[in-house]
Amino acid sequence: DAGVTQSPTHLIKTRGQQVTLRCSPKSGHDTVSWYQQALGQGPQFIFQYYEEEERQRGNFPDRFSGHQFPNYSSELNVNALLLGDSALYLCASKGTGGVTYEQYFGPGTRLTVT
Amino acid sequence: EDKVVQSPLSLVVHEGDTVTLNCSYEVTNFRSLLWYKQEKKAPTFLFMLTSSGIEKKSGRLSSILDKKELFSILNITATQTGDSAVYLCAVAPNSGGSNYKLTFGKGTLLTVNP
């Protein structure tokens, strides 16, 4: 049973560029959330997708956008990259059937903006 | 705004010691509190707590929640070097439906020396 997978593992971009990160949820999961984890900090919620719609959003600017596909996989897009966007980007998935509130995290994408 | 504070921020112990990690929280309409272990990248799920006073146990790890005083503790007995990691505490509000935003603390960095 494959867990949450993310690609790419590492990414280096220049300030002002755009980036797309990808996530495939754990088998049987239909809800995907994205988190940003800066060095030495806990993960911060960016947004959550369910049924191909953004359901909740954290305090992140519109430069951060996302998408969920019919197979439940998801993308995170960040436009006009800033140095402060350098972080580990984590994807988490969960199911909606029954009382299953645990979220399972992927290995993350390490984004470095220079 | 939901808030999670973990203490201590870092801890160094010797193998065999017992440690207690603390997590206090403020959340509107509490649903659950979760503990994760983060070694390299992906936080791995440890426990989910929803009811006060009921201890959850997994091997040498245990956790309990106090909903009146708004805190939780994570205990690790007979620590091993493999327990070295960042331990993250997160809370989830009961915002209805499939919405499930986690608010994390900064984590406790535990180092277990041989």
PDB file of N, CA, C and O in Angstrom, chain B residues 40-72:
ATOM      1  N   LYS B  40      13.342  12.940   9.484  1.00  0.00           N
ATOM      2  CA  LYS B  40      14.021  13.628   8.390  1.00  0.00           C
ATOM      3  C   LYS B  40      13.053  14.587   7.700  1.00  0.00           C
ATOM      4  O   LYS B  40      13.253  15.790   7.648  1.00  0.00           O
ATOM      5  N   LYS B  41      12.010  14.043   7.157  1.00  0.00           N
ATOM      6  CA  LYS B  41      11.066  14.884   6.424  1.00  0.00           C
ATOM      7  C   LYS B  41       9.616  14.652   6.845  1.00  0.00           C
ATOM      8  O   LYS B  41       9.016  15.503   7.468  1.00  0.00           O
ATOM      9  N   ALA B  42       9.059  13.481   6.487  1.00  0.00           N
ATOM     10  CA  ALA B  42       7.626  13.276   6.698  1.00  0.00           C
ATOM     11  C   ALA B  42       7.307  13.080   8.169  1.00  0.00           C
ATOM     12  O   ALA B  42       7.826  12.165   8.811  1.00  0.00           O
ATOM     13  N   PRO B  43       6.449  13.920   8.760  1.00  0.00           N
ATOM     14  CA  PRO B  43       5.957  13.621  10.100  1.00  0.00           C
ATOM     15  C   PRO B  43       5.188  12.305  10.087  1.00  0.00           C
ATOM     16  O   PRO B  43       4.349  12.095   9.202  1.00  0.00           O
ATOM     17  N   THR B  44       5.478  11.435  11.044  1.00  0.00           N
ATOM     18  CA  THR B  44       4.748  10.169  11.119  1.00  0.00           C
ATOM     19  C   THR B  44       3.807  10.217  12.314  1.00  0.00           C
ATOM     20  O   THR B  44       4.186  10.668  13.399  1.00  0.00           O
ATOM     21  N   PHE B  45       2.609   9.717  12.100  1.00  0.00           N
ATOM     22  CA  PHE B  45       1.550   9.801  13.088  1.00  0.00           C
ATOM     23  C   PHE B  45       1.857   8.925  14.297  1.00  0.00           C
ATOM     24  O   PHE B  45       2.260   7.770  14.156  1.00  0.00           O
ATOM     25  N   LEU B  46       1.665   9.487  15.499  1.00  0.00           N
ATOM     26  CA  LEU B  46       1.848   8.715  16.739  1.00  0.00           C
ATOM     27  C   LEU B  46       0.506   8.460  17.412  1.00  0.00           C
ATOM     28  O   LEU B  46       0.096   7.319  17.598  1.00  0.00           O
ATOM     29  N   PHE B  47      -0.163   9.536  17.811  1.00  0.00           N
ATOM     30  CA  PHE B  47      -1.406   9.401  18.559  1.00  0.00           C
ATOM     31  C   PHE B  47      -2.404  10.476  18.155  1.00  0.00           C
ATOM     32  O   PHE B  47      -2.018  11.567  17.768  1.00  0.00           O
ATOM     33  N   MET B  48      -3.685  10.134  18.302  1.00  0.00           N
ATOM     34  CA  MET B  48      -4.747  11.130  18.221  1.00  0.00           C
ATOM     35  C   MET B  48      -5.558  11.027  19.499  1.00  0.00           C
ATOM     36  O   MET B  48      -5.960   9.926  19.891  1.00  0.00           O
ATOM     37  N   LEU B  49      -5.790  12.166  20.143  1.00  0.00           N
ATOM     38  CA  LEU B  49      -6.492  12.205  21.423  1.00  0.00           C
ATOM     39  C   LEU B  49      -7.724  13.082  21.272  1.00  0.00           C
ATOM     40  O   LEU B  49      -7.636  14.203  20.754  1.00  0.00           O
ATOM     41  N   THR B  50      -8.846  12.564  21.735  1.00  0.00           N
ATOM     42  CA  THR B  50     -10.066  13.358  21.669  1.00  0.00           C
ATOM     43  C   THR B  50     -10.739  13.493  23.032  1.00  0.00           C
ATOM     44  O   THR B  50     -11.503  14.431  23.247  1.00  0.00           O
ATOM     45  N   SER B  51     -10.459  12.564  23.932  1.00  0.00           N
ATOM     46  CA  SER B  51     -11.142  12.578  25.234  1.00  0.00           C
ATOM     47  C   SER B  51     -10.141  12.787  26.351  1.00  0.00           C
ATOM     48  O   SER B  51      -9.028  12.274  26.313  1.00  0.00           O
ATOM     49  N   SER B  52     -10.570  13.518  27.378  1.00  0.00           N
ATOM     50  CA  SER B  52      -9.702  13.781  28.526  1.00  0.00           C
ATOM     51  C   SER B  52      -9.474  12.526  29.330  1.00  0.00           C
ATOM     52  O   SER B  52     -10.377  11.701  29.500  1.00  0.00           O
ATOM     53  N   GLY B  53      -8.261  12.411  29.871  1.00  0.00           N
ATOM     54  CA  GLY B  53      -7.976  11.399  30.874  1.00  0.00           C
ATOM     55  C   GLY B  53      -7.773   9.993  30.359  1.00  0.00           C
ATOM     56  O   GLY B  53      -7.468   9.094  31.149  1.00  0.00           O
ATOM     57  N   ILE B  54      -7.916   9.783  29.076  1.00  0.00           N
ATOM     58  CA  ILE B  54      -7.734   8.425  28.538  1.00  0.00           C
ATOM     59  C   ILE B  54      -6.345   8.352  27.925  1.00  0.00           C
ATOM     60  O   ILE B  54      -6.045   9.041  26.954  1.00  0.00           O
ATOM     61  N   GLU B  55      -5.496   7.493  28.523  1.00  0.00           N
ATOM     62  CA  GLU B  55      -4.134   7.384  28.046  1.00  0.00           C
ATOM     63  C   GLU B  55      -4.068   6.505  26.809  1.00  0.00           C
ATOM     64  O   GLU B  55      -4.674   5.437  26.746  1.00  0.00           O
ATOM     65  N   LYS B  56      -3.311   6.998  25.834  1.00  0.00           N
ATOM     66  CA  LYS B  56      -3.048   6.179  24.647  1.00  0.00           C
ATOM     67  C   LYS B  56      -1.611   5.678  24.764  1.00  0.00           C
ATOM     68  O   LYS B  56      -0.722   6.435  25.140  1.00  0.00           O
ATOM     69  N   LYS B  57      -1.410   4.412  24.435  1.00  0.00           N
ATOM     70  CA  LYS B  57      -0.086   3.816  24.596  1.00  0.00           C
ATOM     71  C   LYS B  57       0.310   3.074  23.332  1.00  0.00           C
ATOM     72  O   LYS B  57      -0.520   2.438  22.675  1.00  0.00           O
ATOM     73  N   SER B  58       1.610   3.192  23.030  1.00  0.00           N
ATOM     74  CA  SER B  58       2.166   2.413  21.934  1.00  0.00           C
ATOM     75  C   SER B  58       3.599   2.098  22.303  1.00  0.00           C
ATOM     76  O   SER B  58       4.485   2.951  22.188  1.00  0.00           O
ATOM     77  N   GLY B  59       3.827   0.896  22.787  1.00  0.00           N
ATOM     78  CA  GLY B  59       5.174   0.522  23.206  1.00  0.00           C
ATOM     79  C   GLY B  59       5.652   1.389  24.353  1.00  0.00           C
ATOM     80  O   GLY B  59       4.997   1.483  25.392  1.00  0.00           O
ATOM     81  N   ARG B  60       6.778   2.068  24.134  1.00  0.00           N
ATOM     82  CA  ARG B  60       7.352   2.908  25.193  1.00  0.00           C
ATOM     83  C   ARG B  60       6.766   4.328  25.191  1.00  0.00           C
ATOM     84  O   ARG B  60       7.126   5.144  26.030  1.00  0.00           O
ATOM     85  N   LEU B  61       5.904   4.616  24.238  1.00  0.00           N
ATOM     86  CA  LEU B  61       5.314   5.947  24.138  1.00  0.00           C
ATOM     87  C   LEU B  61       3.892   5.938  24.682  1.00  0.00           C
ATOM     88  O   LEU B  61       3.149   4.969  24.489  1.00  0.00           O
ATOM     89  N   SER B  62       3.545   7.006  25.365  1.00  0.00           N
ATOM     90  CA  SER B  62       2.176   7.157  25.842  1.00  0.00           C
ATOM     91  C   SER B  62       1.825   8.635  25.845  1.00  0.00           C
ATOM     92  O   SER B  62       2.709   9.505  25.908  1.00  0.00           O
ATOM     93  N   SER B  63       0.534   8.908  25.801  1.00  0.00           N
ATOM     94  CA  SER B  63       0.093  10.299  25.761  1.00  0.00           C
ATOM     95  C   SER B  63      -1.261  10.420  26.434  1.00  0.00           C
ATOM     96  O   SER B  63      -2.062   9.466  26.421  1.00  0.00           O
ATOM     97  N   ILE B  64      -1.510  11.584  27.004  1.00  0.00           N
ATOM     98  CA  ILE B  64      -2.779  11.830  27.660  1.00  0.00           C
ATOM     99  C   ILE B  64      -3.182  13.275  27.421  1.00  0.00           C
ATOM    100  O   ILE B  64      -2.338  14.141  27.185  1.00  0.00           O
ATOM    101  N   LEU B  65      -4.481  13.507  27.450  1.00  0.00           N
ATOM    102  CA  LEU B  65      -5.032  14.820  27.156  1.00  0.00           C
ATOM    103  C   LEU B  65      -5.821  15.331  28.358  1.00  0.00           C
ATOM    104  O   LEU B  65      -6.545  14.564  29.002  1.00  0.00           O
ATOM    105  N   ASP B  66      -5.677  16.611  28.650  1.00  0.00           N
ATOM    106  CA  ASP B  66      -6.486  17.262  29.688  1.00  0.00           C
ATOM    107  C   ASP B  66      -7.242  18.409  29.024  1.00  0.00           C
ATOM    108  O   ASP B  66      -6.679  19.469  28.776  1.00  0.00           O
ATOM    109  N   LYS B  67      -8.506  18.203  28.716  1.00  0.00           N
ATOM    110  CA  LYS B  67      -9.285  19.204  27.988  1.00  0.00           C
ATOM    111  C   LYS B  67      -9.709  20.367  28.867  1.00  0.00           C
ATOM    112  O   LYS B  67     -10.057  21.430  28.381  1.00  0.00           O
ATOM    113  N   LYS B  68      -9.667  20.158  30.181  1.00  0.00           N
ATOM    114  CA  LYS B  68     -10.023  21.260  31.088  1.00  0.00           C
ATOM    115  C   LYS B  68      -8.871  22.261  31.163  1.00  0.00           C
ATOM    116  O   LYS B  68      -9.071  23.465  31.086  1.00  0.00           O
ATOM    117  N   GLU B  69      -7.647  21.725  31.306  1.00  0.00           N
ATOM    118  CA  GLU B  69      -6.483  22.591  31.415  1.00  0.00           C
ATOM    119  C   GLU B  69      -5.845  22.877  30.054  1.00  0.00           C
ATOM    120  O   GLU B  69      -4.871  23.602  29.964  1.00  0.00           O
ATOM    121  N   LEU B  70      -6.374  22.287  29.006  1.00  0.00           N
ATOM    122  CA  LEU B  70      -5.928  22.523  27.621  1.00  0.00           C
ATOM    123  C   LEU B  70      -4.467  22.160  27.412  1.00  0.00           C
ATOM    124  O   LEU B  70      -3.662  22.972  26.924  1.00  0.00           O
ATOM    125  N   PHE B  71      -4.108  20.935  27.790  1.00  0.00           N
ATOM    126  CA  PHE B  71      -2.752  20.505  27.493  1.00  0.00           C
ATOM    127  C   PHE B  71      -2.706  18.992  27.319  1.00  0.00           C
ATOM    128  O   PHE B  71      -3.621  18.257  27.697  1.00  0.00           O
ATOM    129  N   SER B  72      -1.587  18.575  26.734  1.00  0.00           N
ATOM    130  CA  SER B  72      -1.327  17.156  26.557  1.00  0.00           C
ATOM    131  C   SER B  72       0.145  16.905  26.853  1.00  0.00           C
ATOM    132  O   SER B  72       0.984  17.804  26.717  1.00  0.00           O
TER     133      SER B  72
END
